[in-house]
Amino acid sequence: MAATIFTFIALSFITTWEPFLANAKLFIVLMKDDPFVSTKSKNVEDIDIYKERMRRQHDMLLGSLLERSVYTKVYSYTHLINGFAIHLTSDEAIDNLQNAEGVRAIYEDVKMKKLTTHTPDLLGIPAGVWPKLGGPKASGAGIVIGMIDTGINPFHPSFLSQASNGAGRGTVVKSGKFKGKCVTGDRFPETACNNKIVGAQYFARAATAAGEFNASRDYASPFDADGHGSHTASTAAGNYHVPVIVNHFNYGYASGMAPGAGIAVYKAMYSFGGFMSDVVAAVDQAVEDGVDILSLSVGPASVPSGPAAFLNVLEMQLLFATRAGVLVVQAAGNGGPFSTSILSFSPWITSVAASTTDRRYNNSIVIGNGQSFSGSGLSPPTLSGVYFPLAAASDVCKENTTSALLTVESCQETEPFIRTLVHGKIVICTYTFDFESEAASIITVADTIQKIGAAGFVLTMDPDIGSEQIKGATMTLSVPGLILNNMQSSMALREYYNSNTLRSRSGRAISFRATARILDGRQASYTRQDPVVASYSSRGPDVNNALLDTADVLKPNIMAPGSSIWASWSPTSEGDQYIKGQKFALLSGTSMATPHIAGIAALIKEKHPSWSPAAITSAMMTTADVTGHSRTPILAQKTNQLAPATPFDFGAGLVNPSRAIDPGLVFKSGFKHYVLFLCSVPGVDDMSIRRAVGVGCPNKKRSWCSDLNTPSVTISNLVGSRNVFRRVTNVAGVDEKYHVIVKEPLGVSVSVTPQVFKVNANASRHITIALNATQTTNTYSFGEIMFQGNQKHSVRVPLAVFVSSTLHS
């Protein structure tokens, strides 16, 4: 299954207007006055009055500047930002708005496009976390995860109401601060929301204004017409122990990471993609409603233009969400294995990489001479112990067929086949170029085989293609089938078939003596193989801007399972032909890894309700695993090879939930620290900060971005030496003494002061990390600092340093 993530093209600050209106007529306008979240009042009546005043001001500004016929106000943003989205039909309107009193900035809105049963056990959650939180059904109770995605399928068993008496799949979610609402509509009745789906809204005004939204296809409701939103929501917080039934076969039992957490749905993506204005509105509403965590499988298609990627509108909106106490988790992107492909930039966002798992679905075909060939395809077996005749598709079709030879060999149509000749045989089909261009599909092969009465099929590789990345190779099949995505096996099977097939002088097959049987491909095996960074997972280093100047920020931050993840689906989905009509889907991508982290963050938040977003991220990062079950370093899939993973592949490592709920020390940062970080970004001036954030830089700025108090140290340009400062806080509840162990990056000597220190419970301690260049590397090298506590806490901080000069020459 292709890696999955939703993407948008970044909004850029508009400095020249003429080129834009021909292609985009949606804009986001930010005002200078503060939004509600910046005020001190918490009175409900004051909230409504203040926000209504902002909406009126937006309307008055537009009414005073523009003719009513040339614009439609799409949204008023009032909670995290003060501004509005507008749909324009006049070029002159932009000039009028740009020069208006009170307008801070204008951004172009560009169309967005679309780019488990085992993982709780794999991550040690059932034994290491759930028992400490009252058991699986209660774990995450009281925490609300906001899912900004394609909606949700409320009829799925993963989202059924949880019972308060313990008889159901979970416990009642009680969140005193969540005030979200349930919007009804197409396929989303009043009963859709319960104490699992605690809120549901949809955002499509921008898509509607642009003429993209189709209510009969996209549903004017929070209902998930695509499937992606249901998949991510159930991974984060789906009910406990839900049977995964596909094609009448039970593949196991699925549970979310936090089965007791509530899910708040903010549908802003659709089968066609989406618009930034809708996503910004969804974030604004989610934070106003009181979600604890935001999970987004949304990111830019490329690095945003402008002085800094961190000043992008969505990055700013997520900064304001963090200021409001909401942890933001975002997919790193699916641009791997290439470096600098990361699409989640800012240090206030937890960016998630994807790993493989140790679950394997292998299928085999056994031929009449005793040989067997392994392939893929989650299919039922042929009749037990019975060998069926093999027949190439072209040998059991009409000679005068109107179909092209490639169409016949790819088994895409039923008409060419001779039913009496093909009945009861295993048909050999060919993976041709039509599959690569998506003119052909494996689901159509299976459908053809079922309709013509064949016993099954085997899909062999065309020698002219040579690809081993088969589209749809992990799909579930209702008929016996196997994909031989190995050229050597394909050729061996063909050779066996040809040597056992009698032909007439004209070359027509007259006797089929080659036989085979297909085994059951639906039984998973658990290999205990170490996780590997998936090839598609986007890689660092992080970048400051579209010029790809590297940043002093570690990205990604953390890794979670993302390959072949079973989770909920929407049977009405038209988005993926391989899983159309199913209730569960097996998908891969950083989109699948992201809700794992969102759910684990919910477990940490339940255990430590007062922790800030930065503290929760720190807990996951400093306790992450960099070695697998075998105690050997985790590897990463590179181009045609495996190599030791670096922090630019997997951040701090693979998340370890059992350790993350008790990390010992955490690194805290807040809004003012992030503003100081922005003020130290090279090439960013005070005006750019003020225009994007709404506040300017203080007189006393930080010298380096690397001084932001993160649980990692990244230096993109070390010249000579640099001191980096950190502050650790003891969250263990007991006094603890730590000693420091350093693994130095190549070309860098590292000393930490103090080397040994005691930090009392709930107290903090300042740390100085001195880095001295000893060898010019002109590339990144990696190391780590380990704080080893006498209460068995191990706090690991990754180092990534690019030595430009030692200053000795």
Short mmCIF file of C-alpha atoms in Angstrom, two decimals, residues 120-460:
data_model
loop_
_atom_site.label_atom_id
_atom_site.label_comp_id
_atom_site.label_asym_id
_atom_site.label_seq_id
_atom_site.Cartn_x
_atom_site.Cartn_y
_atom_site.Cartn_z
CA PRO A 120 0.41 -1.86 21.32
CA ASP A 121 2.14 -5.18 22.07
CA LEU A 122 5.15 -4.21 19.97
CA LEU A 123 5.56 -1.02 22.03
CA GLY A 124 5.05 -2.78 25.37
CA ILE A 125 1.90 -0.82 26.24
CA PRO A 126 -0.37 -3.67 27.53
CA ALA A 127 2.17 -4.75 30.16
CA GLY A 128 4.10 -1.52 30.77
CA VAL A 129 1.50 1.27 30.67
CA TRP A 130 -2.15 0.21 30.73
CA PRO A 131 -1.94 -1.56 34.13
CA LYS A 132 -0.63 1.68 35.68
CA LEU A 133 -3.63 3.61 34.33
CA GLY A 134 -6.44 1.33 35.46
CA GLY A 135 -6.30 -1.22 32.62
CA PRO A 136 -6.73 -0.92 28.86
CA LYS A 137 -10.33 0.24 28.85
CA ALA A 138 -9.60 3.14 31.18
CA SER A 139 -6.21 4.21 29.78
CA GLY A 140 -6.45 7.76 28.49
CA ALA A 141 -9.78 8.47 30.22
CA GLY A 142 -10.40 12.18 30.65
CA ILE A 143 -8.07 13.11 27.80
CA VAL A 144 -9.42 14.34 24.46
CA ILE A 145 -7.45 13.91 21.23
CA GLY A 146 -8.38 16.26 18.42
CA MET A 147 -8.08 14.61 15.00
CA ILE A 148 -7.75 17.01 12.06
CA ASP A 149 -8.32 14.71 9.14
CA THR A 150 -11.06 13.44 6.80
CA GLY A 151 -13.66 12.85 9.51
CA ILE A 152 -14.77 9.62 11.15
CA ASN A 153 -17.03 6.64 10.51
CA PRO A 154 -19.24 6.74 13.64
CA PHE A 155 -20.77 3.33 12.95
CA HIS A 156 -17.46 1.50 13.30
CA PRO A 157 -17.06 -0.72 16.40
CA SER A 158 -13.81 1.09 17.24
CA PHE A 159 -15.90 4.16 18.06
CA LEU A 160 -19.00 2.71 19.70
CA SER A 161 -20.17 4.17 22.98
CA GLN A 162 -18.17 3.10 26.01
CA ALA A 163 -20.02 1.62 28.97
CA SER A 164 -19.76 3.16 32.42
CA ASN A 165 -20.32 -0.17 34.18
CA GLY A 166 -17.19 -1.79 32.78
CA ALA A 167 -19.16 -4.20 30.61
CA GLY A 168 -18.32 -2.46 27.35
CA ARG A 169 -15.07 -1.84 25.54
CA GLY A 170 -14.01 1.09 27.68
CA THR A 171 -14.96 3.57 30.37
CA VAL A 172 -16.86 6.83 30.17
CA VAL A 173 -14.64 9.74 29.18
CA LYS A 174 -14.98 12.62 31.63
CA SER A 175 -13.26 15.80 30.58
CA GLY A 176 -14.31 18.86 32.52
CA LYS A 177 -12.73 21.36 30.18
CA PHE A 178 -13.78 19.98 26.79
CA LYS A 179 -16.71 22.01 25.42
CA GLY A 180 -16.90 20.79 21.84
CA LYS A 181 -20.13 20.16 19.99
CA CYS A 182 -21.50 17.50 17.68
CA VAL A 183 -22.63 18.71 14.26
CA THR A 184 -25.13 16.40 12.58
CA GLY A 185 -25.56 15.92 8.85
CA ASP A 186 -25.27 13.36 6.04
CA ARG A 187 -24.62 9.90 7.57
CA PHE A 188 -23.91 11.57 10.89
CA PRO A 189 -27.00 11.43 13.14
CA GLU A 190 -27.34 12.80 16.67
CA THR A 191 -26.41 9.38 18.04
CA ALA A 192 -23.03 9.48 16.26
CA CYS A 193 -21.46 11.36 19.14
CA ASN A 194 -21.21 9.48 22.40
CA ASN A 195 -18.66 9.19 25.17
CA LYS A 196 -16.04 7.96 22.68
CA ILE A 197 -16.64 10.45 19.86
CA VAL A 198 -17.04 13.44 22.18
CA GLY A 199 -17.29 16.08 19.49
CA ALA A 200 -17.45 16.30 15.70
CA GLN A 201 -17.40 19.24 13.31
CA TYR A 202 -16.47 19.80 9.68
CA PHE A 203 -14.86 22.71 7.86
CA ALA A 204 -15.48 23.15 4.15
CA ARG A 205 -16.25 26.83 3.58
CA ALA A 206 -13.02 27.48 1.69
CA ALA A 207 -13.44 24.30 -0.36
CA THR A 208 -17.03 25.31 -1.12
CA ALA A 209 -16.05 28.87 -2.11
CA ALA A 210 -13.41 27.44 -4.44
CA GLY A 211 -15.98 25.13 -6.05
CA GLU A 212 -14.22 21.93 -4.96
CA PHE A 213 -16.65 20.65 -2.36
CA ASN A 214 -19.30 18.22 -3.62
CA ALA A 215 -21.83 17.41 -0.92
CA SER A 216 -22.97 14.15 -2.54
CA ARG A 217 -19.38 12.89 -2.69
CA ASP A 218 -17.71 14.57 0.29
CA TYR A 219 -20.66 14.65 2.75
CA ALA A 220 -21.68 17.89 4.44
CA SER A 221 -21.00 16.42 7.87
CA PRO A 222 -18.15 14.99 9.95
CA PHE A 223 -18.69 11.59 8.28
CA ASP A 224 -15.52 10.13 6.80
CA ALA A 225 -16.03 9.55 3.08
CA ASP A 226 -12.34 8.80 2.58
CA GLY A 227 -11.30 6.39 5.37
CA HIS A 228 -8.02 8.05 6.36
CA GLY A 229 -9.53 9.93 9.32
CA SER A 230 -11.13 6.79 10.74
CA HIS A 231 -7.82 4.95 10.39
CA THR A 232 -5.82 7.56 12.30
CA ALA A 233 -8.50 8.08 14.97
CA SER A 234 -8.75 4.39 15.81
CA THR A 235 -4.96 4.07 15.96
CA ALA A 236 -4.79 6.87 18.52
CA ALA A 237 -7.80 6.02 20.67
CA GLY A 238 -9.93 3.25 19.17
CA ASN A 239 -11.81 0.97 21.54
CA TYR A 240 -10.04 -1.97 23.13
CA HIS A 241 -10.00 -5.46 21.58
CA VAL A 242 -12.09 -4.88 18.45
CA PRO A 243 -12.06 -7.90 16.06
CA VAL A 244 -10.52 -7.11 12.67
CA ILE A 245 -12.79 -8.93 10.20
CA VAL A 246 -11.96 -8.58 6.49
CA ASN A 247 -13.41 -10.86 3.81
CA HIS A 248 -14.93 -13.02 6.57
CA PHE A 249 -11.52 -13.67 8.16
CA ASN A 250 -10.42 -12.55 11.63
CA TYR A 251 -6.97 -10.97 11.40
CA GLY A 252 -6.77 -10.34 15.15
CA TYR A 253 -7.97 -7.71 17.60
CA ALA A 254 -7.31 -4.00 17.31
CA SER A 255 -6.84 -1.45 20.09
CA GLY A 256 -5.88 2.18 20.02
CA MET A 257 -2.93 3.41 22.06
CA ALA A 258 -5.28 5.12 24.51
CA PRO A 259 -8.59 3.17 24.38
CA GLY A 260 -10.12 5.25 27.17
CA ALA A 261 -9.46 8.64 25.57
CA GLY A 262 -12.12 10.71 23.85
CA ILE A 263 -11.92 11.56 20.15
CA ALA A 264 -12.86 15.02 18.89
CA VAL A 265 -13.24 15.10 15.11
CA TYR A 266 -12.38 18.16 13.00
CA LYS A 267 -12.94 17.24 9.37
CA ALA A 268 -11.00 19.61 7.12
CA MET A 269 -9.72 17.20 4.47
CA TYR A 270 -11.65 15.48 1.69
CA SER A 271 -11.12 13.00 -1.09
CA PHE A 272 -9.90 15.85 -3.33
CA GLY A 273 -7.63 17.31 -0.64
CA GLY A 274 -8.43 20.54 1.14
CA PHE A 275 -7.61 24.20 1.78
CA MET A 276 -5.44 25.92 4.33
CA SER A 277 -8.25 28.22 5.46
CA ASP A 278 -10.30 25.20 6.52
CA VAL A 279 -7.39 23.60 8.38
CA VAL A 280 -6.59 26.82 10.24
CA ALA A 281 -10.26 27.10 11.23
CA ALA A 282 -10.23 23.50 12.47
CA VAL A 283 -7.16 24.11 14.65
CA ASP A 284 -8.72 27.29 16.02
CA GLN A 285 -11.93 25.49 16.93
CA ALA A 286 -10.20 22.44 18.41
CA VAL A 287 -8.16 24.55 20.81
CA GLU A 288 -11.18 26.64 21.74
CA ASP A 289 -13.10 23.43 22.47
CA GLY A 290 -10.43 22.30 24.91
CA VAL A 291 -8.69 19.33 23.29
CA ASP A 292 -5.54 18.13 25.04
CA ILE A 293 -3.70 16.83 21.98
CA LEU A 294 -3.89 17.61 18.26
CA SER A 295 -2.99 14.93 15.73
CA LEU A 296 -2.32 16.09 12.19
CA SER A 297 -1.37 14.08 9.15
CA VAL A 298 -1.13 17.39 7.29
CA GLY A 299 2.01 19.13 6.09
CA PRO A 300 3.36 21.22 3.21
CA ALA A 301 4.16 19.71 -0.16
CA SER A 302 7.42 21.68 -0.09
CA VAL A 303 9.33 24.05 2.16
CA PRO A 304 7.34 27.30 2.48
CA SER A 305 8.76 30.44 0.91
CA GLY A 306 9.54 33.49 2.99
CA PRO A 307 12.23 34.35 5.54
CA ALA A 308 11.69 31.19 7.62
CA ALA A 309 9.72 27.97 7.33
CA PHE A 310 8.81 28.45 11.01
CA LEU A 311 6.77 31.58 10.14
CA ASN A 312 4.34 29.70 7.87
CA VAL A 313 0.70 30.37 8.83
CA LEU A 314 0.01 26.82 9.98
CA GLU A 315 3.29 26.69 11.95
CA MET A 316 2.21 29.92 13.68
CA GLN A 317 -1.28 28.60 14.37
CA LEU A 318 0.25 25.49 15.94
CA LEU A 319 2.58 27.68 18.02
CA PHE A 320 -0.48 29.44 19.42
CA ALA A 321 -2.08 26.04 20.08
CA THR A 322 1.02 25.06 22.06
CA ARG A 323 0.81 28.33 24.00
CA ALA A 324 -2.74 27.30 24.94
CA GLY A 325 -1.37 24.04 26.41
CA VAL A 326 -2.22 21.72 23.50
CA LEU A 327 0.41 19.21 22.39
CA VAL A 328 0.69 19.13 18.58
CA VAL A 329 1.78 15.90 16.87
CA GLN A 330 2.45 16.01 13.12
CA ALA A 331 3.59 13.57 10.45
CA ALA A 332 7.18 14.15 9.34
CA GLY A 333 6.32 13.48 5.68
CA ASN A 334 6.81 10.65 3.20
CA GLY A 335 9.76 12.03 1.23
CA GLY A 336 12.37 9.55 2.42
CA PRO A 337 14.90 8.16 2.19
CA PHE A 338 16.28 11.46 0.87
CA SER A 339 17.89 13.93 3.26
CA THR A 340 16.30 17.32 3.97
CA SER A 341 12.88 15.90 3.04
CA ILE A 342 11.30 16.75 6.40
CA LEU A 343 7.96 18.58 6.12
CA SER A 344 7.31 19.40 9.78
CA PHE A 345 9.69 22.14 10.81
CA SER A 346 9.11 23.89 14.11
CA PRO A 347 10.50 22.99 17.54
CA TRP A 348 7.08 23.39 19.19
CA ILE A 349 5.70 20.55 17.04
CA THR A 350 6.37 16.86 17.72
CA SER A 351 7.31 15.49 14.30
CA VAL A 352 6.93 11.75 13.82
CA ALA A 353 8.99 9.35 11.71
CA ALA A 354 7.78 5.86 10.74
CA SER A 355 9.28 2.43 11.36
CA THR A 356 8.57 -1.05 10.15
CA THR A 357 7.14 -3.68 12.51
CA ASP A 358 8.03 -7.33 13.02
CA ARG A 359 4.68 -8.60 11.72
CA ARG A 360 4.94 -10.33 8.37
CA TYR A 361 2.30 -11.68 6.00
CA ASN A 362 3.96 -14.15 3.69
CA ASN A 363 2.25 -16.37 1.18
CA SER A 364 3.64 -19.24 -0.87
CA ILE A 365 2.81 -21.20 -3.97
CA VAL A 366 3.92 -24.85 -4.03
CA ILE A 367 4.35 -26.33 -7.52
CA GLY A 368 4.09 -29.95 -8.64
CA ASN A 369 7.83 -30.68 -8.54
CA GLY A 370 7.99 -29.78 -4.83
CA GLN A 371 9.47 -26.31 -5.20
CA SER A 372 7.82 -23.39 -3.42
CA PHE A 373 8.04 -19.65 -4.03
CA SER A 374 7.27 -16.95 -1.49
CA GLY A 375 5.29 -13.85 -2.32
CA SER A 376 2.73 -11.47 -0.90
CA GLY A 377 -1.03 -11.35 -0.81
CA LEU A 378 -3.33 -11.73 2.19
CA SER A 379 -5.49 -14.40 0.60
CA PRO A 380 -7.24 -17.64 1.52
CA PRO A 381 -5.63 -20.91 0.36
CA THR A 382 -6.73 -23.15 -2.44
CA LEU A 383 -8.48 -26.35 -1.34
CA SER A 384 -6.26 -28.00 1.28
CA GLY A 385 -3.74 -30.45 -0.15
CA VAL A 386 -5.16 -30.27 -3.69
CA TYR A 387 -2.92 -29.33 -6.63
CA PHE A 388 -4.68 -27.43 -9.41
CA PRO A 389 -3.53 -27.13 -13.04
CA LEU A 390 -1.55 -23.97 -13.85
CA ALA A 391 -2.51 -21.99 -16.94
CA ALA A 392 -1.05 -18.81 -18.38
CA ALA A 393 -3.76 -16.23 -19.05
CA SER A 394 -2.91 -16.04 -22.75
CA ASP A 395 -3.29 -19.85 -23.05
CA VAL A 396 -6.89 -19.92 -21.79
CA CYS A 397 -8.24 -16.98 -23.78
CA LYS A 398 -9.94 -16.72 -27.15
CA GLU A 399 -7.61 -16.44 -30.12
CA ASN A 400 -9.68 -13.77 -31.83
CA THR A 401 -10.19 -11.59 -28.76
CA THR A 402 -10.44 -7.83 -29.30
CA SER A 403 -8.44 -7.21 -26.11
CA ALA A 404 -4.77 -6.33 -26.41
CA LEU A 405 -2.27 -8.98 -25.39
CA LEU A 406 -1.12 -6.94 -22.38
CA THR A 407 -4.72 -6.64 -21.16
CA VAL A 408 -5.15 -10.40 -21.45
CA GLU A 409 -1.92 -11.14 -19.59
CA SER A 410 -2.77 -8.64 -16.83
CA CYS A 411 -6.16 -10.37 -16.26
CA GLN A 412 -8.18 -7.14 -16.26
CA GLU A 413 -11.20 -8.36 -18.25
CA THR A 414 -13.43 -11.43 -18.10
CA GLU A 415 -14.51 -11.40 -21.77
CA PRO A 416 -11.35 -12.92 -23.33
CA PHE A 417 -11.33 -16.01 -21.06
CA ILE A 418 -12.80 -19.35 -22.18
CA ARG A 419 -14.83 -20.32 -19.11
CA THR A 420 -14.71 -24.08 -19.68
CA LEU A 421 -10.98 -23.97 -20.19
CA VAL A 422 -10.11 -21.76 -17.24
CA HIS A 423 -12.47 -23.34 -14.70
CA GLY A 424 -10.62 -24.91 -11.75
CA LYS A 425 -7.18 -23.69 -12.82
CA ILE A 426 -4.70 -21.34 -11.16
CA VAL A 427 -4.20 -18.59 -13.73
CA ILE A 428 -0.77 -17.03 -14.25
CA CYS A 429 -1.19 -13.29 -14.77
CA THR A 430 1.55 -10.72 -15.43
CA TYR A 431 2.38 -7.49 -13.62
CA THR A 432 2.75 -5.19 -16.63
CA PHE A 433 3.36 -1.49 -17.11
CA ASP A 434 -0.41 -1.00 -16.86
CA PHE A 435 -0.17 -1.65 -13.10
CA GLU A 436 2.56 0.95 -12.73
CA SER A 437 0.42 3.56 -14.48
CA GLU A 438 -2.65 2.41 -12.50
CA ALA A 439 -4.49 1.46 -15.69
CA ALA A 440 -4.58 -2.03 -14.16
CA SER A 441 -4.94 -3.17 -10.56
CA ILE A 442 -4.61 -6.29 -8.45
CA ILE A 443 -8.16 -5.86 -7.14
CA THR A 444 -9.40 -6.19 -10.74
CA VAL A 445 -7.31 -9.35 -11.17
CA ALA A 446 -9.01 -10.89 -8.13
CA ASP A 447 -12.43 -9.81 -9.37
CA THR A 448 -11.75 -11.32 -12.81
CA ILE A 449 -10.57 -14.63 -11.34
CA GLN A 450 -13.66 -14.89 -9.16
CA LYS A 451 -16.05 -14.18 -12.03
CA ILE A 452 -14.48 -16.67 -14.48
CA GLY A 453 -14.51 -19.52 -11.94
CA ALA A 454 -10.73 -20.05 -11.68
CA ALA A 455 -9.23 -21.68 -8.60
CA GLY A 456 -6.90 -18.74 -7.98
CA PHE A 457 -4.14 -16.66 -9.54
CA VAL A 458 -0.44 -15.95 -9.33
CA LEU A 459 0.83 -12.57 -10.50
CA THR A 460 4.34 -12.78 -11.94
#
